Amino acid sequence: MRIIFMGTPDFAVPALLSIAKAGHEIVAVYTQPPRPAGRGMALRKSPVHQEADELGLDVRTPVSLKSPVDQKSFAALEAEAAVVVAYGLILPRAVLNGTRRGVFNIHASLLPRWRGAAPINRAIMAGDAEAGVAIMRVTEGLDEGPVCLMERVAIEPEMTAGELHDALSELGAELMVEALTALGQGSLHCVAQDSRAATYAEKLRNEETRIDWTRPAQEVHDHIRGLSPFPGAWFEMDIGGDESKEIKPERVKVQGSARADGRGAPGTVLDEHLTVACGKGAVRLTRVQRAGKKPMLADAFLRGVHLPPGSRLA
């Protein structure tokens, strides 16, 4: 089947590879333009762009798909279907109607729950027990199209957003290949969503990444793992220097945590294992990252800072 692939980040790469391996003809790959990155701010191609180059595919990087020229170029590919995976651009009606059989999306949630930009993070932050991927026929509404296939996975108690991201990326790739096979056979059946049950996964905001120790321990734990590894939940602590330097707060990201026994004033360090009191209960910080440094286990972190029991985290 002639397929147009549209995607940008790492999450989309397994789908691109699986579709190619399944024998479909990928007539073009649409992805976001190269962006400045790294210390030298050199232009860097997206992960999908890099993989498409390795496969020798035609790569297109329009900044928008609103122009008639870009829309005509899309339609001229005469594809049977398009596959969209975290592409990052709004698809106009002309693009949605620019293939013979439609545009299909891998969405990392159990639609209609968690429509929107950050479904993986929001599912964990909300304490959901399960997540999944849905293959959806794309319509003009935000993640409102009919669902064709869906697969569920359990969210383990210690699972982070990064771990769930990787699991759903691979699962979504498998499911999309299955959907394309059914589409080619004329047996793909898509069912309208119940919009009354919809929830929205809003884009993560900087101001909500700070840890609020006054919340119950389970909510703090879910908040930490839902933001790990990126953008990372964080707290501030006073890092002392020599006598000539002022004590100043340093931001510390938390990349891993676990529920723990203990209680105290919220934000109080309870023991020598970095257990911190919450509004109800406590969490043990297992993996942290100081500014400008790599993530480290809590024991290694405590060897480099003075943070005895009774210390308060801002």
C-alpha positions as a Python dict, from the first residue, in 0.01 Angstrom:
ca = {
    (1, 'M'): (0, 0, 0),
    (2, 'R'): (124, 352, -82),
    (3, 'I'): (167, 534, 250),
    (4, 'I'): (262, 886, 353),
    (5, 'F'): (427, 887, 696),
    (6, 'M'): (406, 1197, 916),
    (7, 'G'): (597, 1208, 1244),
    (8, 'T'): (880, 1378, 1428),
    (9, 'P'): (1008, 1250, 1768),
    (10, 'D'): (1155, 921, 1892),
    (11, 'F'): (805, 796, 1971),
    (12, 'A'): (727, 781, 1597),
    (13, 'V'): (1040, 593, 1483),
    (14, 'P'): (923, 235, 1561),
    (15, 'A'): (609, 295, 1355),
    (16, 'L'): (809, 418, 1058),
    (17, 'L'): (1039, 114, 1074),
    (18, 'S'): (753, -133, 1123),
    (19, 'I'): (553, 4, 830),
    (20, 'A'): (858, -15, 606),
    (21, 'K'): (939, -369, 725),
    (22, 'A'): (580, -478, 658),
    (23, 'G'): (636, -407, 290),
    (24, 'H'): (432, -91, 245),
    (25, 'E'): (561, 167, 0),
    (26, 'I'): (638, 485, 195),
    (27, 'V'): (615, 746, -78),
    (28, 'A'): (714, 1040, 144),
    (29, 'V'): (797, 1122, 504),
    (30, 'Y'): (677, 1451, 652),
    (31, 'T'): (853, 1574, 963),
    (32, 'Q'): (936, 1896, 1147),
    (33, 'P'): (1223, 2102, 1002),
    (34, 'P'): (1571, 2072, 1159),
    (35, 'R'): (1603, 2277, 1479),
    (36, 'P'): (1903, 2430, 1659),
    (37, 'A'): (2022, 2193, 1931),
    (38, 'G'): (2320, 2119, 2153),
    (39, 'R'): (2584, 2352, 2286),
    (40, 'G'): (2675, 2481, 1942),
    (41, 'M'): (2307, 2523, 1846),
    (42, 'A'): (2373, 2351, 1513),
    (43, 'L'): (2069, 2244, 1312),
    (44, 'R'): (1965, 1891, 1403),
    (45, 'K'): (1727, 1670, 1208),
    (46, 'S'): (1436, 1511, 1393),
    (47, 'P'): (1467, 1141, 1489),
    (48, 'V'): (1217, 1052, 1216),
    (49, 'H'): (1412, 1257, 961),
    (50, 'Q'): (1735, 1078, 1052),
    (51, 'E'): (1575, 734, 1024),
    (52, 'A'): (1403, 822, 695),
    (53, 'D'): (1740, 927, 553),
    (54, 'E'): (1883, 588, 654),
    (55, 'L'): (1597, 421, 469),
    (56, 'G'): (1652, 637, 161),
    (57, 'L'): (1304, 787, 175),
    (58, 'D'): (1182, 1119, 36),
    (59, 'V'): (1172, 1359, 334),
    (60, 'R'): (968, 1679, 338),
    (61, 'T'): (987, 1945, 611),
    (62, 'P'): (724, 2215, 551),
    (63, 'V'): (678, 2468, 831),
    (64, 'S'): (304, 2452, 764),
    (65, 'L'): (57, 2261, 551),
    (66, 'K'): (-177, 2555, 501),
    (67, 'S'): (-51, 2668, 161),
    (68, 'P'): (-224, 2542, -155),
    (69, 'V'): (116, 2449, -298),
    (70, 'D'): (197, 2215, -9),
    (71, 'Q'): (-153, 2067, -17),
    (72, 'K'): (-132, 1998, -392),
    (73, 'S'): (211, 1841, -343),
    (74, 'F'): (66, 1614, -74),
    (75, 'A'): (-226, 1506, -294),
    (76, 'A'): (4, 1452, -592),
    (77, 'L'): (168, 1163, -407),
    (78, 'E'): (-152, 964, -471),
    (79, 'A'): (-117, 772, -147),
    (80, 'E'): (-380, 529, -29),
    (81, 'A'): (-343, 642, 331),
    (82, 'A'): (-135, 860, 562),
    (83, 'V'): (-3, 763, 903),
    (84, 'V'): (46, 1036, 1164),
    (85, 'V'): (250, 985, 1482),
    (86, 'A'): (328, 1292, 1694),
    (87, 'Y'): (390, 1502, 1385),
    (88, 'G'): (342, 1843, 1545),
    (89, 'L'): (147, 2027, 1275),
    (90, 'I'): (-226, 2076, 1237),
    (91, 'L'): (-359, 1892, 933),
    (92, 'P'): (-597, 2105, 722),
    (93, 'R'): (-905, 1953, 562),
    (94, 'A'): (-731, 1935, 224),
    (95, 'V'): (-462, 1710, 375),
    (96, 'L'): (-716, 1496, 560),
    (97, 'N'): (-890, 1445, 225),
    (98, 'G'): (-564, 1410, 31),
    (99, 'T'): (-543, 1029, 31),
    (100, 'R'): (-777, 761, -97),
    (101, 'R'): (-858, 593, 235),
    (102, 'G'): (-787, 854, 499),
    (103, 'V'): (-536, 959, 762),
    (104, 'F'): (-469, 739, 1065),
    (105, 'N'): (-306, 834, 1392),
    (106, 'I'): (-134, 648, 1675),
    (107, 'H'): (-253, 815, 1995),
    (108, 'A'): (-94, 713, 2325),
    (109, 'S'): (-409, 682, 2534),
    (110, 'L'): (-732, 491, 2578),
    (111, 'L'): (-948, 733, 2385),
    (112, 'P'): (-1164, 921, 2464),
    (113, 'R'): (-963, 945, 2788),
    (114, 'W'): (-665, 1181, 2755),
    (115, 'R'): (-715, 1351, 2425),
    (116, 'G'): (-452, 1617, 2370),
    (117, 'A'): (-80, 1685, 2393),
    (118, 'A'): (51, 1494, 2696),
    (119, 'P'): (-152, 1174, 2744),
    (120, 'I'): (133, 962, 2882),
    (121, 'N'): (232, 1215, 3148),
    (122, 'R'): (-126, 1293, 3245),
    (123, 'A'): (-225, 928, 3281),
    (124, 'I'): (54, 863, 3531),
    (125, 'M'): (13, 1195, 3712),
    (126, 'A'): (-356, 1114, 3759),
    (127, 'G'): (-274, 775, 3910),
    (128, 'D'): (-435, 575, 3629),
    (129, 'A'): (-395, 198, 3660),
    (130, 'E'): (-377, 143, 3284),
    (131, 'A'): (-292, 319, 2962),
    (132, 'G'): (-273, 212, 2600),
    (133, 'V'): (-266, 312, 2237),
    (134, 'A'): (-549, 380, 1997),
    (135, 'I'): (-544, 379, 1619),
    (136, 'M'): (-775, 660, 1520),
    (137, 'R'): (-902, 791, 1188),
    (138, 'V'): (-808, 1159, 1199),
    (139, 'T'): (-1081, 1420, 1171),
    (140, 'E'): (-1073, 1797, 1215),
    (141, 'G'): (-1156, 1781, 1587),
    (142, 'L'): (-875, 1737, 1841),
    (143, 'D'): (-831, 1359, 1877),
    (144, 'E'): (-1204, 1319, 1819),
    (145, 'G'): (-1197, 1075, 1528),
    (146, 'P'): (-1338, 722, 1536),
    (147, 'V'): (-1120, 456, 1698),
    (148, 'C'): (-1025, 160, 1481),
    (149, 'L'): (-805, -48, 1714),
    (150, 'M'): (-703, -19, 2078),
    (151, 'E'): (-467, -206, 2309),
    (152, 'R'): (-436, -169, 2686),
    (153, 'V'): (-131, -196, 2911),
    (154, 'A'): (-101, -185, 3290),
    (155, 'I'): (77, 109, 3449),
    (156, 'E'): (300, -51, 3713),
    (157, 'P'): (328, 129, 4050),
    (158, 'E'): (685, 247, 3987),
    (159, 'M'): (657, 300, 3610),
    (160, 'T'): (777, 638, 3482),
    (161, 'A'): (652, 836, 3186),
    (162, 'G'): (969, 747, 2998),
    (163, 'E'): (915, 376, 3047),
    (164, 'L'): (551, 397, 2946),
    (165, 'H'): (649, 611, 2644),
    (166, 'D'): (883, 338, 2517),
    (167, 'A'): (631, 59, 2574),
    (168, 'L'): (350, 243, 2395),
    (169, 'S'): (577, 346, 2109),
    (170, 'E'): (649, -19, 2026),
    (171, 'L'): (290, -126, 2086),
    (172, 'G'): (157, 153, 1866),
    (173, 'A'): (386, 49, 1583),
    (174, 'E'): (257, -308, 1596),
    (175, 'L'): (-102, -194, 1611),
    (176, 'M'): (-64, 43, 1316),
    (177, 'V'): (73, -234, 1097),
    (178, 'E'): (-227, -445, 1197),
    (179, 'A'): (-459, -156, 1111),
    (180, 'L'): (-301, -104, 769),
    (181, 'T'): (-335, -474, 691),
    (182, 'A'): (-704, -462, 779),
    (183, 'L'): (-744, -140, 579),
    (184, 'G'): (-595, -304, 273),
    (185, 'Q'): (-829, -601, 313),
    (186, 'G'): (-1131, -376, 358),
    (187, 'S'): (-1196, -506, 709),
    (188, 'L'): (-1090, -210, 924),
    (189, 'H'): (-1385, -102, 1138),
    (190, 'C'): (-1373, 228, 1326),
    (191, 'V'): (-1615, 326, 1604),
    (192, 'A'): (-1713, 679, 1704),
    (193, 'Q'): (-1586, 797, 2043),
    (194, 'D'): (-1818, 882, 2331),
    (195, 'S'): (-1731, 1249, 2375),
    (196, 'R'): (-1916, 1257, 2707),
    (197, 'A'): (-1635, 1045, 2855),
    (198, 'A'): (-1354, 1259, 2714),
    (199, 'T'): (-1075, 1402, 2928),
    (200, 'Y'): (-801, 1632, 2805),
    (201, 'A'): (-426, 1593, 2848),
    (202, 'E'): (-316, 1954, 2849),
    (203, 'K'): (38, 2046, 2755),
    (204, 'L'): (269, 2040, 3055),
    (205, 'R'): (329, 2382, 3208),
    (206, 'N'): (654, 2484, 3376),
    (207, 'E'): (474, 2603, 3687),
    (208, 'E'): (326, 2260, 3760),
    (209, 'T'): (656, 2072, 3762),
    (210, 'R'): (756, 2185, 4112),
    (211, 'I'): (688, 1923, 4381),
    (212, 'D'): (423, 2019, 4634),
    (213, 'W'): (513, 1829, 4951),
    (214, 'T'): (179, 1916, 5111),
    (215, 'R'): (2, 1672, 4879),
    (216, 'P'): (-50, 1307, 4984),
    (217, 'A'): (246, 1077, 4923),
    (218, 'Q'): (75, 882, 4644),
    (219, 'E'): (3, 1203, 4453),
    (220, 'V'): (362, 1323, 4499),
    (221, 'H'): (492, 987, 4378),
    (222, 'D'): (262, 994, 4073),
    (223, 'H'): (366, 1352, 4000),
    (224, 'I'): (736, 1259, 4007),
    (225, 'R'): (710, 952, 3786),
    (226, 'G'): (468, 1124, 3549),
    (227, 'L'): (732, 1387, 3475),
    (228, 'S'): (1033, 1153, 3459),
    (229, 'P'): (1266, 1182, 3278),
    (230, 'F'): (1140, 1498, 3110),
    (231, 'P'): (1071, 1771, 3201),
    (232, 'G'): (1135, 1642, 3553),
    (233, 'A'): (965, 1722, 3884),
    (234, 'W'): (1185, 1931, 4112),
    (235, 'F'): (1240, 2085, 4454),
    (236, 'E'): (1481, 2343, 4586),
    (237, 'M'): (1732, 2300, 4868),
    (238, 'D'): (1996, 2523, 5020),
    (239, 'I'): (2343, 2430, 4902),
    (240, 'G'): (2609, 2574, 5133),
    (241, 'G'): (2954, 2679, 5014),
    (242, 'D'): (3253, 2822, 5200),
    (243, 'E'): (3211, 3112, 5440),
    (244, 'S'): (3279, 3368, 5168),
    (245, 'K'): (2983, 3254, 4964),
    (246, 'E'): (2618, 3302, 5032),
    (247, 'I'): (2397, 3001, 5075),
    (248, 'K'): (2170, 2984, 4776),
    (249, 'P'): (1888, 2755, 4671),
    (250, 'E'): (1960, 2495, 4407),
    (251, 'R'): (1701, 2322, 4195),
    (252, 'V'): (1715, 1942, 4211),
    (253, 'K'): (1515, 1723, 3973),
    (254, 'V'): (1371, 1395, 4093),
    (255, 'Q'): (1382, 1114, 3839),
    (256, 'G'): (1264, 830, 4061),
    (257, 'S'): (1073, 774, 4385),
    (258, 'A'): (893, 511, 4590),
    (259, 'R'): (625, 511, 4856),
    (260, 'A'): (770, 495, 5208),
    (261, 'D'): (668, 484, 5572),
    (262, 'G'): (700, 793, 5785),
    (263, 'R'): (538, 1120, 5868),
    (264, 'G'): (633, 1474, 5957),
    (265, 'A'): (599, 1830, 5844),
    (266, 'P'): (567, 1834, 5461),
    (267, 'G'): (908, 1862, 5295),
    (268, 'T'): (1104, 1734, 5595),
    (269, 'V'): (1384, 1482, 5536),
    (270, 'L'): (1301, 1191, 5768),
    (271, 'D'): (1608, 967, 5746),
    (272, 'E'): (1947, 909, 5585),
    (273, 'H'): (1789, 747, 5278),
    (274, 'L'): (1622, 1063, 5146),
    (275, 'T'): (1274, 981, 5267),
    (276, 'V'): (1066, 1299, 5263),
    (277, 'A'): (742, 1368, 5450),
    (278, 'C'): (436, 1463, 5249),
    (279, 'G'): (97, 1598, 5350),
    (280, 'K'): (2, 1239, 5422),
    (281, 'G'): (268, 968, 5435),
    (282, 'A'): (612, 992, 5276),
    (283, 'V'): (811, 918, 4964),
    (284, 'R'): (1168, 801, 4926),
    (285, 'L'): (1361, 978, 4651),
    (286, 'T'): (1560, 710, 4468),
    (287, 'R'): (1715, 897, 4177),
    (288, 'V'): (1788, 1269, 4155),
    (289, 'Q'): (1969, 1516, 3932),
    (290, 'R'): (2148, 1830, 4042),
    (291, 'A'): (2167, 2124, 3803),
    (292, 'G'): (2427, 2066, 3534),
    (293, 'K'): (2495, 1706, 3642),
    (294, 'K'): (2381, 1361, 3535),
    (295, 'P'): (2110, 1173, 3724),
    (296, 'M'): (2242, 977, 4024),
    (297, 'L'): (2116, 739, 4287),
    (298, 'A'): (2009, 894, 4616),
    (299, 'D'): (2306, 746, 4806),
    (300, 'A'): (2553, 910, 4570),
    (301, 'F'): (2364, 1238, 4591),
    (302, 'L'): (2373, 1237, 4972),
    (303, 'R'): (2750, 1188, 4973),
    (304, 'G'): (2786, 1523, 4799),
    (305, 'V'): (2546, 1737, 5004),
    (306, 'H'): (2474, 1800, 5369),
    (307, 'L'): (2111, 1696, 5410),
    (308, 'P'): (2064, 1530, 5752),
    (309, 'P'): (1731, 1415, 5892),
    (310, 'G'): (1525, 1715, 5994),
    (311, 'S'): (1632, 1923, 5695),
    (312, 'R'): (1353, 2101, 5512),
    (313, 'L'): (1316, 2104, 5135),
    (314, 'A'): (1175, 2430, 5003),
}
